[in-house]
Amino acid sequence: MTTVRTATPSTARAINDRLALNLLLEQGPLTATELRDLTGLSRPTVADLLDRLQRTGLVAVVGERGEQRRGPNARVYALVASRAHLAAFDVRSGGVSLVVADLAGRTLASAEVPVDDGGAPDAADRIVGTLLDLARGVGAERLHTVAVGAPGLVDPATGRLQSTGALPAWHGDLLAALRELPGTEVILENEVNLAGRAEYRVGAARDRDTFVLMWLGHSVGAAVVLDGRLRRGFSGGTGEICFLPVPGTVGLPSAASCEGGFHGLVGSAAVCELARAHGLPAAPAGDAAAAEAAVRAALDDLDAVDGPGRAFLDELAERIALGAASVCVVLDPGCVVLGGEIGRAGGPELASRVECRLAELSPLRTEVRAGTAGGGAVLAGAVLTAGDAARRDLFG
């Protein structure tokens, strides 16, 4: 015998409240009539939930709107975005980028905090101090949620950050300092996973429930979204494609180093070396910015007769396709998005070349797209993550 359970009055109220709040978040200010039309709820139910949400401080009247009827103008209701404040971090070896945002995810303030090689003993305190100054500057006395994107493995069971390389000590100090902030939830996530979330929600994969983001920058990584869910794996290592054994490298990767893996073909240093071999300029630093500039130089050279840009992009696409093929024949995502500094610089030109080569390597039909979430994809994903968590708490 099947037992049918009906929602209690309190559960029904919570569901209706969240429905109305999400509509105000997505569509902006609405009248009670518009909310009734969008939700299908009765006039008394909408009036009751608006009264309740105003008492909680989540909704406020922000104006009036004339309607094609006799009588007073209709009140316009909006989400009170200042009800809670969020923060987001993109943590790298040389410093952090951070933003403070409101409950709707709008950026209110931002900052860059560089950290010298090795990190000063007070690096974490200085970064947290900058965060709190930014928050106070926009009227936030407390941060509801902070989302941090960092390189390395984030253990799904413990939330701890584990390095697959040599991460600076101040990364751990910063996380500890953030977790000491009173009344603040701290969410730690791998930075490529956050970039994948941004491409899924606001970028190149908005129309896809299954795709893989390949992050091509100083190193390489991947974010895997299957059936609308970000997959992390048993130890948080899903997407560590820098360790993929591929042909063309000087050796094999090891548990302690990805130099012999896919990283050795398409990491920024390898891309700069490839550019120089083709006669293109590439800064000796071999960092992500240098690789990005080299790719842009190749694109600028495409119109030249017998210029090196075309051959360089073809060989780079060949290398990227090797790693993409390994991922696609296992996961069959149907779509690969190229992100990071190199993927962003290459744009549709590089993506189309990778797609053509990938079609020769794999029998599985796979579209390759250039990422569109931009250079701040990690921060954008962190803001989305912090906002989702805060709204789950406040919306019930």
CSV table of N, CA and C in Angstrom, one decimal, residues 26-125:
chain,number,residue,atom,x,y,z
A,26,GLU,N,15.1,36.6,-10.1
A,26,GLU,CA,15.4,36.4,-11.5
A,26,GLU,C,14.8,37.5,-12.4
A,27,GLN,N,13.6,38.0,-12.0
A,27,GLN,CA,12.9,38.9,-12.9
A,27,GLN,C,12.9,40.4,-12.4
A,28,GLY,N,13.4,40.6,-11.2
A,28,GLY,CA,13.3,42.0,-10.7
A,28,GLY,C,12.0,42.3,-10.0
A,29,PRO,N,11.8,43.6,-9.7
A,29,PRO,CA,10.6,44.0,-9.0
A,29,PRO,C,9.3,43.6,-9.7
A,30,LEU,N,8.3,43.2,-8.9
A,30,LEU,CA,7.0,42.7,-9.5
A,30,LEU,C,5.9,43.2,-8.6
A,31,THR,N,4.7,43.3,-9.2
A,31,THR,CA,3.5,43.7,-8.4
A,31,THR,C,2.9,42.4,-7.9
A,32,ALA,N,2.0,42.5,-7.0
A,32,ALA,CA,1.3,41.3,-6.5
A,32,ALA,C,0.5,40.6,-7.6
A,33,THR,N,0.0,41.4,-8.5
A,33,THR,CA,-0.8,40.7,-9.6
A,33,THR,C,0.2,39.9,-10.5
A,34,GLU,N,1.4,40.5,-10.8
A,34,GLU,CA,2.4,39.8,-11.6
A,34,GLU,C,2.8,38.5,-10.9
A,35,LEU,N,3.0,38.6,-9.6
A,35,LEU,CA,3.4,37.4,-8.8
A,35,LEU,C,2.3,36.3,-8.9
A,36,ARG,N,1.0,36.8,-8.8
A,36,ARG,CA,-0.1,35.8,-8.9
A,36,ARG,C,-0.1,35.1,-10.2
A,37,ASP,N,0.1,35.9,-11.3
A,37,ASP,CA,0.1,35.3,-12.6
A,37,ASP,C,1.3,34.3,-12.8
A,38,LEU,N,2.4,34.7,-12.3
A,38,LEU,CA,3.6,33.8,-12.5
A,38,LEU,C,3.6,32.6,-11.6
A,39,THR,N,3.0,32.7,-10.4
A,39,THR,CA,3.0,31.5,-9.5
A,39,THR,C,1.8,30.7,-9.6
A,40,GLY,N,0.7,31.3,-10.1
A,40,GLY,CA,-0.6,30.6,-10.1
A,40,GLY,C,-1.2,30.5,-8.7
A,41,LEU,N,-0.7,31.2,-7.7
A,41,LEU,CA,-1.3,31.2,-6.4
A,41,LEU,C,-2.4,32.2,-6.3
A,42,SER,N,-3.3,32.0,-5.3
A,42,SER,CA,-4.5,32.9,-5.1
A,42,SER,C,-4.1,34.2,-4.6
A,43,ARG,N,-5.0,35.2,-4.7
A,43,ARG,CA,-4.8,36.5,-4.2
A,43,ARG,C,-4.5,36.5,-2.7
A,44,PRO,N,-5.3,35.8,-1.9
A,44,PRO,CA,-5.0,35.8,-0.4
A,44,PRO,C,-3.6,35.2,-0.1
A,45,THR,N,-3.2,34.1,-0.8
A,45,THR,CA,-2.0,33.5,-0.6
A,45,THR,C,-0.8,34.4,-0.9
A,46,VAL,N,-0.9,35.1,-2.0
A,46,VAL,CA,0.2,36.1,-2.4
A,46,VAL,C,0.3,37.2,-1.4
A,47,ALA,N,-0.9,37.7,-1.0
A,47,ALA,CA,-0.9,38.8,0.0
A,47,ALA,C,-0.3,38.4,1.3
A,48,ASP,N,-0.6,37.1,1.7
A,48,ASP,CA,0.0,36.6,2.9
A,48,ASP,C,1.5,36.4,2.9
A,49,LEU,N,2.0,35.9,1.8
A,49,LEU,CA,3.4,35.7,1.7
A,49,LEU,C,4.2,37.0,1.6
A,50,LEU,N,3.6,38.0,0.9
A,50,LEU,CA,4.3,39.3,0.8
A,50,LEU,C,4.4,39.9,2.1
A,51,ASP,N,3.3,39.8,2.9
A,51,ASP,CA,3.3,40.4,4.3
A,51,ASP,C,4.4,39.7,5.1
A,52,ARG,N,4.4,38.4,5.0
A,52,ARG,CA,5.4,37.6,5.8
A,52,ARG,C,6.8,37.9,5.4
A,53,LEU,N,7.1,38.0,4.1
A,53,LEU,CA,8.5,38.3,3.6
A,53,LEU,C,8.9,39.7,3.9
A,54,GLN,N,8.0,40.6,4.0
A,54,GLN,CA,8.3,42.0,4.4
A,54,GLN,C,8.7,42.0,5.9
A,55,ARG,N,8.1,41.2,6.7
A,55,ARG,CA,8.4,41.1,8.1
A,55,ARG,C,9.8,40.5,8.3
A,56,THR,N,10.2,39.6,7.5
A,56,THR,CA,11.5,39.0,7.6
A,56,THR,C,12.6,39.9,7.0
A,57,GLY,N,12.3,41.0,6.4
A,57,GLY,CA,13.3,41.9,5.8
A,57,GLY,C,13.8,41.4,4.4
A,58,LEU,N,13.2,40.4,3.8
A,58,LEU,CA,13.7,39.9,2.6
A,58,LEU,C,13.0,40.6,1.4
A,59,VAL,N,11.9,41.2,1.6
A,59,VAL,CA,11.1,41.9,0.5
A,59,VAL,C,10.7,43.2,1.0
A,60,ALA,N,10.7,44.2,0.1
A,60,ALA,CA,10.2,45.6,0.5
A,60,ALA,C,9.5,46.2,-0.7
A,61,VAL,N,8.6,47.1,-0.4
A,61,VAL,CA,8.0,47.9,-1.4
A,61,VAL,C,9.0,49.0,-1.9
A,62,VAL,N,9.1,49.0,-3.2
A,62,VAL,CA,10.1,49.9,-3.8
A,62,VAL,C,9.5,50.9,-4.7
A,63,GLY,N,8.2,51.0,-4.8
A,63,GLY,CA,7.5,52.0,-5.6
A,63,GLY,C,6.1,51.5,-6.0
A,64,GLU,N,5.6,52.2,-6.9
A,64,GLU,CA,4.2,51.9,-7.4
A,64,GLU,C,4.2,51.9,-8.9
A,65,ARG,N,3.2,51.2,-9.5
A,65,ARG,CA,3.1,51.1,-10.9
A,65,ARG,C,1.6,51.3,-11.3
A,66,GLY,N,1.4,52.2,-12.3
A,66,GLY,CA,0.0,52.5,-12.7
A,66,GLY,C,-0.5,51.3,-13.5
A,67,GLU,N,-1.7,50.9,-13.2
A,67,GLU,CA,-2.4,49.8,-13.9
A,67,GLU,C,-3.6,50.3,-14.7
A,68,GLN,N,-3.9,49.5,-15.7
A,68,GLN,CA,-5.1,49.9,-16.6
A,68,GLN,C,-6.4,49.6,-15.9
A,69,ARG,N,-6.6,50.2,-14.7
A,69,ARG,CA,-7.8,50.0,-14.0
A,69,ARG,C,-8.1,51.2,-13.1
A,70,ARG,N,-9.2,51.3,-12.6
A,70,ARG,CA,-9.5,52.3,-11.6
A,70,ARG,C,-8.9,52.0,-10.2
A,71,GLY,N,-8.7,53.0,-9.4
A,71,GLY,CA,-8.2,52.7,-8.1
A,71,GLY,C,-6.8,53.1,-8.0
A,72,PRO,N,-6.2,52.8,-6.8
A,72,PRO,CA,-4.8,53.2,-6.5
A,72,PRO,C,-3.8,52.4,-7.4
A,73,ASN,N,-2.6,53.0,-7.5
A,73,ASN,CA,-1.6,52.3,-8.2
A,73,ASN,C,-1.2,51.0,-7.5
A,74,ALA,N,-0.6,50.1,-8.2
A,74,ALA,CA,-0.2,48.8,-7.6
A,74,ALA,C,1.2,49.0,-7.0
A,75,ARG,N,1.4,48.4,-5.8
A,75,ARG,CA,2.7,48.5,-5.2
A,75,ARG,C,3.6,47.5,-5.9
A,76,VAL,N,4.9,47.9,-5.9
A,76,VAL,CA,5.9,47.1,-6.6
A,76,VAL,C,6.8,46.5,-5.5
A,77,TYR,N,7.0,45.2,-5.5
A,77,TYR,CA,7.8,44.6,-4.5
A,77,TYR,C,9.2,44.1,-5.1
A,78,ALA,N,10.2,44.1,-4.2
A,78,ALA,CA,11.5,43.7,-4.7
A,78,ALA,C,12.3,43.0,-3.6
A,79,LEU,N,13.2,42.1,-4.0
A,79,LEU,CA,14.1,41.4,-3.1
A,79,LEU,C,15.0,42.5,-2.4
A,80,VAL,N,15.2,42.4,-1.1
A,80,VAL,CA,16.1,43.3,-0.4
A,80,VAL,C,17.5,42.7,-0.5
A,81,ALA,N,18.3,43.1,-1.5
A,81,ALA,CA,19.5,42.5,-1.8
A,81,ALA,C,20.6,42.8,-0.7
A,82,SER,N,20.3,43.8,0.1
A,82,SER,CA,21.2,44.2,1.2
A,82,SER,C,21.0,43.4,2.4
A,83,ARG,N,20.0,42.4,2.3
A,83,ARG,CA,19.6,41.6,3.5
A,83,ARG,C,20.8,40.7,3.9
A,84,ALA,N,21.7,40.4,3.0
A,84,ALA,CA,22.9,39.6,3.3
A,84,ALA,C,24.0,39.9,2.3
A,85,HIS,N,25.2,39.8,2.7
A,85,HIS,CA,26.3,40.1,1.9
A,85,HIS,C,27.2,38.8,1.7
A,86,LEU,N,27.8,38.7,0.5
A,86,LEU,CA,28.7,37.6,0.2
A,86,LEU,C,30.1,38.1,-0.2
A,87,ALA,N,31.0,37.1,-0.2
A,87,ALA,CA,32.3,37.4,-0.7
A,87,ALA,C,32.8,36.2,-1.5
A,88,ALA,N,33.7,36.5,-2.5
A,88,ALA,CA,34.2,35.5,-3.3
A,88,ALA,C,35.7,35.7,-3.5
A,89,PHE,N,36.5,34.6,-3.6
A,89,PHE,CA,37.9,34.6,-3.7
A,89,PHE,C,38.4,33.8,-4.9
A,90,ASP,N,39.3,34.3,-5.6
A,90,ASP,CA,40.1,33.5,-6.6
A,90,ASP,C,41.6,33.5,-6.0
A,91,VAL,N,42.0,32.4,-5.5
A,91,VAL,CA,43.3,32.3,-4.8
A,91,VAL,C,44.3,31.7,-5.8
A,92,ARG,N,45.4,32.4,-6.0
A,92,ARG,CA,46.5,31.9,-6.8
A,92,ARG,C,47.8,31.9,-6.0
A,93,SER,N,48.9,31.4,-6.6
A,93,SER,CA,50.1,31.4,-5.9
A,93,SER,C,50.7,32.8,-5.6
A,94,GLY,N,50.4,33.8,-6.5
A,94,GLY,CA,50.9,35.1,-6.3
A,94,GLY,C,50.0,36.1,-5.7
A,95,GLY,N,48.9,35.7,-5.2
A,95,GLY,CA,47.9,36.6,-4.5
A,95,GLY,C,46.5,36.2,-4.7
A,96,VAL,N,45.6,37.1,-4.4
A,96,VAL,CA,44.2,36.8,-4.5
A,96,VAL,C,43.4,37.9,-5.2
A,97,SER,N,42.3,37.6,-5.9
A,97,SER,CA,41.3,38.5,-6.3
A,97,SER,C,40.1,38.3,-5.5
A,98,LEU,N,39.4,39.3,-5.1
A,98,LEU,CA,38.2,39.1,-4.2
A,98,LEU,C,37.2,40.1,-4.5
A,99,VAL,N,35.9,39.8,-4.3
A,99,VAL,CA,34.8,40.7,-4.4
A,99,VAL,C,33.9,40.5,-3.3
A,100,VAL,N,33.2,41.6,-3.0
A,100,VAL,CA,32.0,41.6,-2.0
A,100,VAL,C,30.8,41.9,-2.9
A,101,ALA,N,29.8,41.0,-2.7
A,101,ALA,CA,28.5,41.1,-3.4
A,101,ALA,C,27.3,41.1,-2.5
A,102,ASP,N,26.2,41.5,-3.1
A,102,ASP,CA,24.9,41.5,-2.3
A,102,ASP,C,24.2,40.1,-2.5
A,103,LEU,N,23.0,40.0,-1.9
A,103,LEU,CA,22.3,38.7,-2.0
A,103,LEU,C,21.9,38.3,-3.4
A,104,ALA,N,21.8,39.3,-4.3
A,104,ALA,CA,21.4,39.1,-5.7
A,104,ALA,C,22.6,38.7,-6.5
A,105,GLY,N,23.8,38.8,-5.9
A,105,GLY,CA,25.0,38.5,-6.6
A,105,GLY,C,25.7,39.6,-7.3
A,106,ARG,N,25.2,40.8,-7.1
A,106,ARG,CA,25.8,42.0,-7.7
A,106,ARG,C,27.1,42.4,-7.0
A,107,THR,N,28.1,42.6,-7.7
A,107,THR,CA,29.4,43.0,-7.2
A,107,THR,C,29.3,44.5,-6.6
A,108,LEU,N,29.7,44.6,-5.4
A,108,LEU,CA,29.7,46.0,-4.7
A,108,LEU,C,31.1,46.6,-4.6
A,109,ALA,N,32.1,45.7,-4.5
A,109,ALA,CA,33.5,46.2,-4.3
A,109,ALA,C,34.4,45.0,-4.7
A,110,SER,N,35.6,45.4,-5.1
A,110,SER,CA,36.6,44.3,-5.5
A,110,SER,C,38.0,44.8,-5.2
A,111,ALA,N,38.9,43.9,-5.1
A,111,ALA,CA,40.3,44.2,-4.8
A,111,ALA,C,41.2,43.1,-5.3
A,112,GLU,N,42.4,43.5,-5.5
A,112,GLU,CA,43.5,42.5,-5.8
A,112,GLU,C,44.6,42.7,-4.7
A,113,VAL,N,45.0,41.6,-4.1
A,113,VAL,CA,46.0,41.6,-3.1
A,113,VAL,C,47.1,40.7,-3.5
A,114,PRO,N,48.2,41.3,-3.9
A,114,PRO,CA,49.4,40.5,-4.3
A,114,PRO,C,50.1,39.9,-3.1
A,115,VAL,N,50.7,38.8,-3.3
A,115,VAL,CA,51.5,38.2,-2.2
A,115,VAL,C,52.8,37.7,-2.8
A,116,ASP,N,53.9,38.2,-2.2
A,116,ASP,CA,55.3,37.9,-2.7
A,116,ASP,C,55.5,36.4,-2.7
A,117,ASP,N,56.5,36.0,-3.5
A,117,ASP,CA,56.9,34.6,-3.6
A,117,ASP,C,57.2,34.1,-2.1
A,118,GLY,N,56.7,33.0,-1.8
A,118,GLY,CA,56.9,32.4,-0.4
A,118,GLY,C,55.9,32.9,0.6
A,119,GLY,N,55.4,34.2,0.4
A,119,GLY,CA,54.3,34.7,1.2
A,119,GLY,C,54.9,35.2,2.6
A,120,ALA,N,54.5,36.5,2.9
A,120,ALA,CA,54.9,37.1,4.1
A,120,ALA,C,54.1,36.4,5.3
A,121,PRO,N,54.6,36.4,6.5
A,121,PRO,CA,53.9,35.8,7.6
A,121,PRO,C,52.5,36.4,7.9
A,122,ASP,N,52.3,37.6,7.5
A,122,ASP,CA,51.1,38.3,7.7
A,122,ASP,C,50.2,38.3,6.5
A,123,ALA,N,50.5,37.5,5.5
A,123,ALA,CA,49.7,37.5,4.2
A,123,ALA,C,48.2,37.3,4.5
A,124,ALA,N,47.9,36.2,5.2
A,124,ALA,CA,46.5,35.9,5.5
A,124,ALA,C,45.8,37.0,6.2
A,125,ASP,N,46.4,37.6,7.2
A,125,ASP,CA,45.8,38.6,8.0
A,125,ASP,C,45.6,39.9,7.1
